[in-house]
Amino acid sequence: MIASRNAVALSQVILTARTLTAQAAKAKTAKLILTLINLFASLPESATEGKKGLTLILDEAITWARQTSRQHLAQSLSLSLASHYLAVKQYRAALALLSQLTPELKRLDDKHLLTTIHLLSSLTYHRLHNLPKAKAELTSARTAAGSVYVGQAVQARLDLMSGVVNAEEGDWKTAYSYFFESFEGLCAVLEQEEKGGKGTAGDGFGGGGGPLVVDWGMAVGSSGGGGAGMQALTALKYMLLCKIMLNAVRESMDMFEWFVLTHRPSKAEDVTTLLSVKLAAKYADHREVESMKAVARAHANRNLGEFRKALKDYREGACW
């Protein structure tokens, strides 16, 4: 079934699994259901059947979980549904669902899931261009994460969102620091996954209920989905952008200060140096990194024509 990538058949298996595992241990049932939904969401056919089909499957699974007193599973699935709403740009629906979950989890004092809720809320508000609320939700997420252990993957995503918020505020130096931390963390997660380790276990979510179906890649804007590799690419791309913008800030100084600094390496050179680092070298030939290199060259040459050409050449399929 998985080999044939049959989304319809898999959706029936999910329904059957709920019936067959009604009397099984809740932890094992939750792990099975979440794994099956993860598989369904990964199938290309689920997009044609499919994004609507995924919403329906998650809705039915949440209702079933609450009716059978599997509250933790219901909460995890609700977060998955909120992430799905975010991925398909149903921002109001995502916020409505997250706002319903927040009081419930605060009563339970579940810091792990609260961290996810606040982070998803921050991402959603950022998509709606509401920076003050995005920043407030991010602060709440970091506060919740600070009182418990969160895995490296979650910490990296918190750092990535922190970098985005600081970049929106024009604090490129602080943003670069956050992107750098996020990039290192995501590379470590990716290395663990490639070695066959528990790459997603470090998320610290789900307890005995299995993996949490949260499409972080879609949420933060990486073009390759939720994998740590594509998210690391996103962090690297934003690092390069910060290098370029730091150079622009430097050039806004008065002429005397600029003259003094002209003997320092330019940020275009910094971009090249950054991409020579071992962790970044594997992404050096990626299209999105090439786009940042083209922008850096145009800026170093002070050539508006080159900048416009870069925008034209790399706009298609880019995630800015």
Coordinates of N, CA, C and O in Angstrom, one line a residue, residues 73-197:
L73 N -3.5 12.5 23.0 CA -3.5 12.2 21.6 C -4.3 13.3 20.8 O -3.9 13.8 19.8
A74 N -5.4 13.6 21.4 CA -6.3 14.6 20.8 C -5.6 16.0 20.7 O -5.7 16.7 19.7
Q75 N -4.8 16.3 21.8 CA -4.1 17.6 21.8 C -3.0 17.5 20.7 O -2.7 18.5 20.0
S76 N -2.3 16.4 20.6 CA -1.2 16.3 19.6 C -1.8 16.4 18.2 O -1.2 17.1 17.3
L77 N -2.9 15.7 18.0 CA -3.5 15.8 16.6 C -4.0 17.2 16.3 O -4.0 17.6 15.2
S78 N -4.5 17.9 17.4 CA -5.0 19.3 17.2 C -3.8 20.2 16.7 O -4.0 21.0 15.9
L79 N -2.7 20.0 17.3 CA -1.5 20.7 16.9 C -1.1 20.4 15.5 O -0.7 21.3 14.7
S80 N -1.2 19.1 15.1 CA -1.0 18.7 13.8 C -1.9 19.4 12.8 O -1.5 19.9 11.7
L81 N -3.2 19.5 13.2 CA -4.2 20.1 12.3 C -3.9 21.6 12.2 O -4.0 22.2 11.1
A82 N -3.5 22.3 13.3 CA -3.1 23.7 13.3 C -2.0 23.9 12.4 O -1.9 24.9 11.6
S83 N -1.0 23.0 12.4 CA 0.2 23.1 11.5 C -0.3 23.0 10.1 O 0.2 23.7 9.2
H84 N -1.2 22.1 9.8 CA -1.7 21.9 8.5 C -2.4 23.1 8.0 O -2.3 23.5 6.8
Y85 N -3.2 23.7 8.8 CA -3.9 24.9 8.5 C -2.9 26.0 8.1 O -3.1 26.8 7.1
L86 N -1.8 26.1 8.9 CA -0.8 27.1 8.6 C -0.1 26.8 7.2 O 0.1 27.7 6.4
A87 N 0.1 25.5 6.9 CA 0.7 25.1 5.7 C -0.1 25.5 4.4 O 0.4 25.8 3.4
V88 N -1.5 25.4 4.6 CA -2.4 25.7 3.5 C -2.9 27.1 3.6 O -3.9 27.4 2.9
K89 N -2.3 27.9 4.4 CA -2.6 29.3 4.5 C -4.0 29.6 5.1 O -4.6 30.7 4.8
Q90 N -4.5 28.7 5.9 CA -5.8 29.0 6.6 C -5.4 29.5 8.0 O -5.6 28.9 9.0
Y91 N -4.9 30.8 8.0 CA -4.4 31.3 9.2 C -5.4 31.5 10.3 O -5.1 31.3 11.5
R92 N -6.6 32.0 10.0 CA -7.6 32.2 11.0 C -8.0 30.9 11.6 O -8.2 30.9 12.9
A93 N -8.2 29.9 10.8 CA -8.5 28.6 11.4 C -7.4 28.1 12.3 O -7.7 27.5 13.4
A94 N -6.2 28.3 12.0 CA -5.1 27.9 12.8 C -5.1 28.6 14.1 O -5.0 28.0 15.2
L95 N -5.3 29.9 14.1 CA -5.3 30.7 15.3 C -6.5 30.3 16.2 O -6.4 30.2 17.4
A96 N -7.6 30.0 15.6 CA -8.8 29.7 16.4 C -8.6 28.3 17.1 O -8.9 28.2 18.3
L97 N -8.0 27.4 16.4 CA -7.7 26.1 17.0 C -6.6 26.2 18.1 O -6.8 25.6 19.2
L98 N -5.6 27.0 17.9 CA -4.5 27.2 18.9 C -5.0 27.9 20.1 O -4.7 27.6 21.3
S99 N -5.9 28.9 19.9 CA -6.5 29.6 21.1 C -7.4 28.7 21.9 O -7.5 28.9 23.1
Q100 N -8.0 27.7 21.3 CA -8.8 26.7 22.1 C -7.9 25.8 22.9 O -8.3 25.4 24.0
L101 N -6.8 25.5 22.4 CA -5.9 24.5 23.1 C -5.1 25.2 24.2 O -4.8 24.5 25.2
T102 N -4.8 26.4 24.1 CA -3.9 27.1 25.1 C -4.4 27.0 26.5 O -3.7 26.6 27.4
P103 N -5.7 27.4 26.8 CA -6.2 27.3 28.2 C -6.1 25.9 28.7 O -5.8 25.6 29.9
E104 N -6.5 24.9 27.8 CA -6.5 23.5 28.2 C -5.1 23.0 28.7 O -4.9 22.4 29.7
L105 N -4.1 23.4 27.9 CA -2.7 22.9 28.2 C -2.1 23.7 29.4 O -1.3 23.2 30.1
K106 N -2.6 25.0 29.5 CA -2.1 25.7 30.7 C -2.6 25.1 32.0 O -1.9 25.1 33.0
R107 N -3.9 24.6 32.0 CA -4.4 23.9 33.2 C -3.6 22.7 33.5 O -3.4 22.3 34.6
L108 N -3.2 22.0 32.4 CA -2.4 20.7 32.6 C -0.9 21.0 32.8 O -0.2 20.1 33.2
D109 N -0.5 22.3 32.6 CA 0.9 22.7 32.8 C 1.8 21.8 31.9 O 2.9 21.4 32.3
D110 N 1.4 21.6 30.7 CA 2.2 20.8 29.7 C 3.1 21.8 29.0 O 2.7 22.3 27.9
K111 N 4.3 21.9 29.5 CA 5.2 22.9 28.9 C 5.6 22.6 27.5 O 5.9 23.4 26.6
H112 N 5.8 21.2 27.2 CA 6.2 20.8 25.9 C 5.2 21.2 24.8 O 5.6 21.9 23.8
L113 N 4.0 20.9 25.0 CA 3.0 21.2 24.0 C 2.7 22.7 24.0 O 2.4 23.3 22.9
L114 N 2.8 23.4 25.2 CA 2.6 24.8 25.2 C 3.7 25.5 24.3 O 3.4 26.5 23.7
T115 N 4.9 25.0 24.4 CA 6.0 25.5 23.6 C 5.6 25.5 22.1 O 5.8 26.4 21.3
T116 N 5.1 24.3 21.7 CA 4.7 24.2 20.3 C 3.5 25.1 19.9 O 3.5 25.7 18.8
I117 N 2.6 25.2 20.8 CA 1.4 26.1 20.5 C 1.9 27.5 20.3 O 1.5 28.2 19.4
H118 N 2.7 28.0 21.3 CA 3.1 29.4 21.2 C 4.0 29.6 19.9 O 3.9 30.7 19.3
L119 N 4.8 28.6 19.6 CA 5.7 28.8 18.4 C 4.9 28.8 17.1 O 5.1 29.6 16.2
L120 N 3.9 27.9 17.0 CA 3.0 27.9 15.9 C 2.2 29.2 15.8 O 1.9 29.7 14.7
S121 N 1.7 29.7 17.0 CA 1.0 31.0 17.0 C 1.9 32.1 16.5 O 1.4 33.0 15.7
S122 N 3.2 32.1 16.9 CA 4.1 33.1 16.5 C 4.3 33.1 14.9 O 4.3 34.1 14.3
L123 N 4.4 31.9 14.4 CA 4.6 31.7 13.0 C 3.3 32.2 12.2 O 3.5 32.8 11.2
T124 N 2.2 31.9 12.8 CA 0.9 32.3 12.1 C 0.8 33.8 12.1 O 0.4 34.4 11.1
Y125 N 1.0 34.4 13.3 CA 0.9 35.9 13.3 C 2.0 36.6 12.4 O 1.7 37.6 11.8
H126 N 3.1 35.9 12.3 CA 4.1 36.5 11.4 C 3.6 36.4 9.9 O 3.8 37.4 9.2
R127 N 3.0 35.3 9.6 CA 2.4 35.2 8.2 C 1.3 36.3 8.0 O 1.1 36.7 6.9
L128 N 0.6 36.7 9.1 CA -0.4 37.7 9.0 C 0.2 39.1 9.1 O -0.6 40.1 9.2
H129 N 1.5 39.2 9.2 CA 2.2 40.5 9.3 C 1.9 41.2 10.6 O 1.9 42.5 10.6
N130 N 1.6 40.5 11.6 CA 1.3 41.1 12.9 C 2.6 40.8 13.8 O 2.6 39.9 14.6
L131 N 3.6 41.6 13.6 CA 4.9 41.4 14.3 C 4.8 41.5 15.8 O 5.4 40.7 16.5
P132 N 4.1 42.5 16.4 CA 4.0 42.5 17.8 C 3.4 41.2 18.5 O 4.0 40.7 19.5
K133 N 2.4 40.7 17.9 CA 1.8 39.4 18.5 C 2.7 38.3 18.2 O 2.9 37.3 19.0
A134 N 3.4 38.3 17.0 CA 4.4 37.2 16.7 C 5.5 37.2 17.7 O 5.9 36.1 18.2
K135 N 6.0 38.4 18.1 CA 7.0 38.5 19.1 C 6.6 38.1 20.4 O 7.3 37.4 21.2
A136 N 5.3 38.5 20.8 CA 4.8 38.1 22.1 C 4.7 36.6 22.3 O 5.0 36.0 23.3
E137 N 4.1 35.9 21.2 CA 4.0 34.5 21.2 C 5.3 33.8 21.3 O 5.5 32.8 21.9
L138 N 6.3 34.3 20.6 CA 7.7 33.8 20.6 C 8.3 33.9 22.0 O 8.9 32.9 22.5
T139 N 8.0 35.0 22.7 CA 8.5 35.1 24.0 C 7.9 34.1 24.9 O 8.6 33.5 25.8
S140 N 6.6 33.9 24.8 CA 5.9 32.8 25.6 C 6.4 31.5 25.3 O 6.6 30.6 26.2
A141 N 6.8 31.2 24.0 CA 7.3 29.9 23.6 C 8.7 29.7 24.3 O 9.0 28.6 24.8
R142 N 9.5 30.7 24.3 CA 10.8 30.6 24.9 C 10.7 30.5 26.4 O 11.5 29.8 27.0
T143 N 9.8 31.1 27.0 CA 9.5 31.0 28.5 C 9.1 29.6 28.8 O 9.7 29.0 29.8
A144 N 8.2 29.0 28.1 CA 7.7 27.7 28.3 C 8.9 26.7 28.1 O 9.1 25.7 28.9
A145 N 9.7 26.9 27.1 CA 10.8 26.0 26.8 C 11.9 26.1 27.8 O 12.6 25.1 28.0
G146 N 12.0 27.3 28.5 CA 13.1 27.5 29.4 C 12.8 26.7 30.7 O 13.8 26.5 31.5
S147 N 11.6 26.3 31.0 CA 11.3 25.6 32.3 C 11.4 24.1 32.1 O 11.2 23.4 33.1
V148 N 11.6 23.5 30.9 CA 11.7 22.1 30.7 C 12.8 21.8 29.7 O 13.3 22.7 29.1
Y149 N 13.1 20.6 29.6 CA 14.1 20.2 28.5 C 13.3 20.1 27.2 O 12.3 19.4 27.1
V150 N 13.9 20.8 26.2 CA 13.4 20.6 24.8 C 14.5 20.1 24.0 O 15.7 20.5 24.2
G151 N 14.2 19.3 23.0 CA 15.2 18.7 22.2 C 15.9 19.7 21.3 O 15.4 20.9 21.1
Q152 N 17.0 19.3 20.7 CA 17.8 20.2 19.8 C 17.0 20.7 18.6 O 17.1 21.8 18.2
A153 N 16.1 19.8 18.1 CA 15.3 20.2 16.9 C 14.4 21.4 17.3 O 14.2 22.3 16.5
V154 N 13.7 21.3 18.4 CA 12.8 22.3 18.8 C 13.5 23.6 19.1 O 13.1 24.7 18.7
Q155 N 14.7 23.5 19.8 CA 15.5 24.7 20.1 C 15.9 25.4 18.9 O 15.9 26.6 18.8
A156 N 16.3 24.6 17.9 CA 16.7 25.2 16.6 C 15.6 25.9 15.9 O 15.8 27.0 15.3
R157 N 14.4 25.4 16.0 CA 13.3 26.1 15.4 C 12.9 27.4 16.2 O 12.5 28.4 15.6
L158 N 13.1 27.3 17.5 CA 12.9 28.6 18.3 C 13.9 29.6 17.9 O 13.5 30.8 17.7
D159 N 15.1 29.2 17.7 CA 16.2 30.1 17.3 C 15.9 30.7 15.9 O 16.1 31.9 15.6
L160 N 15.4 29.8 15.0 CA 15.1 30.3 13.6 C 14.0 31.3 13.6 O 14.2 32.4 13.0
M161 N 13.0 31.1 14.4 CA 11.9 32.1 14.5 C 12.4 33.4 15.2 O 12.0 34.5 14.8
S162 N 13.3 33.2 16.2 CA 13.8 34.4 16.9 C 14.6 35.2 15.9 O 14.6 36.5 15.9
G163 N 15.4 34.6 15.0 CA 16.1 35.3 14.0 C 15.2 36.0 13.0 O 15.5 37.2 12.6
V164 N 14.1 35.4 12.6 CA 13.2 36.0 11.7 C 12.6 37.3 12.3 O 12.5 38.4 11.7
V165 N 12.2 37.2 13.6 CA 11.6 38.4 14.3 C 12.6 39.5 14.4 O 12.3 40.7 14.2
N166 N 13.9 39.2 14.8 CA 14.9 40.2 14.9 C 15.2 40.8 13.6 O 15.5 42.0 13.5
A167 N 15.2 40.0 12.5 CA 15.5 40.5 11.2 C 14.4 41.5 10.8 O 14.6 42.5 10.1
E168 N 13.1 41.2 11.1 CA 12.0 42.0 10.8 C 12.2 43.4 11.5 O 11.7 44.4 10.9
E169 N 12.8 43.4 12.6 CA 13.0 44.6 13.4 C 14.3 45.4 12.9 O 14.6 46.4 13.5
G170 N 15.0 44.8 12.0 CA 16.2 45.4 11.5 C 17.5 45.2 12.3 O 18.5 45.8 12.1
D171 N 17.4 44.3 13.3 CA 18.5 44.0 14.1 C 19.3 42.8 13.5 O 19.1 41.6 13.9
W172 N 20.0 43.1 12.5 CA 20.6 42.0 11.6 C 21.7 41.3 12.4 O 21.9 40.1 12.2
K173 N 22.4 41.9 13.3 CA 23.5 41.3 14.0 C 22.9 40.2 14.9 O 23.4 39.1 15.0
T174 N 21.9 40.6 15.7 CA 21.3 39.6 16.6 C 20.6 38.5 15.8 O 20.7 37.3 16.2
A175 N 19.9 38.9 14.7 CA 19.3 37.9 13.9 C 20.3 36.9 13.3 O 20.0 35.7 13.3
Y176 N 21.5 37.4 12.9 CA 22.5 36.5 12.4 C 22.9 35.4 13.5 O 23.1 34.2 13.2
S177 N 23.0 35.9 14.7 CA 23.4 35.0 15.8 C 22.4 33.9 16.0 O 22.8 32.7 16.2
Y178 N 21.1 34.3 15.9 CA 20.1 33.2 16.1 C 20.1 32.3 14.9 O 19.9 31.1 15.1
F179 N 20.2 32.8 13.7 CA 20.2 31.9 12.5 C 21.4 31.0 12.6 O 21.3 29.8 12.2
F180 N 22.6 31.5 13.1 CA 23.7 30.6 13.2 C 23.5 29.5 14.2 O 23.8 28.3 13.9
E181 N 22.9 29.8 15.3 CA 22.6 28.8 16.3 C 21.6 27.8 15.7 O 21.7 26.5 15.9
S182 N 20.6 28.3 15.0 CA 19.6 27.4 14.4 C 20.2 26.5 13.4 O 20.0 25.3 13.3
F183 N 21.1 27.0 12.6 CA 21.8 26.3 11.5 C 22.6 25.1 12.1 O 22.5 24.0 11.7
E184 N 23.4 25.4 13.1 CA 24.2 24.4 13.8 C 23.3 23.3 14.4 O 23.6 22.1 14.3
G185 N 22.2 23.7 15.0 CA 21.4 22.8 15.7 C 20.7 21.9 14.7 O 20.6 20.6 14.8
L186 N 20.2 22.4 13.6 CA 19.5 21.6 12.5 C 20.5 20.7 11.8 O 20.1 19.6 11.4
C187 N 21.7 21.2 11.6 CA 22.7 20.3 11.0 C 23.0 19.1 11.9 O 23.2 18.0 11.5
A188 N 23.0 19.3 13.3 CA 23.3 18.2 14.2 C 22.1 17.3 14.2 O 22.3 16.0 14.2
V189 N 20.9 17.8 14.1 CA 19.7 16.9 14.0 C 19.8 16.1 12.7 O 19.5 14.9 12.7
L190 N 20.1 16.7 11.6 CA 20.2 16.1 10.3 C 21.3 14.9 10.4 O 21.0 13.8 9.9
E191 N 22.4 15.2 11.0 CA 23.4 14.2 11.1 C 23.0 13.0 11.9 O 23.2 11.9 11.5
Q192 N 22.2 13.3 12.9 CA 21.7 12.2 13.8 C 20.7 11.4 13.0 O 20.6 10.2 13.1
E193 N 19.8 12.1 12.2 CA 18.9 11.3 11.4 C 19.6 10.5 10.3 O 19.1 9.3 10.1
E194 N 20.6 11.0 9.7 CA 21.3 10.2 8.7 C 22.0 9.0 9.3 O 22.2 8.0 8.6
K195 N 22.4 9.1 10.5 CA 23.0 7.9 11.2 C 22.0 6.9 11.7 O 22.4 5.9 12.3
G196 N 20.7 7.3 11.5 CA 19.7 6.3 11.9 C 19.3 6.5 13.3 O 18.6 5.7 13.9
G197 N 19.7 7.7 13.9 CA 19.3 7.9 15.3 C 17.9 8.5 15.4 O 17.2 8.6 14.4

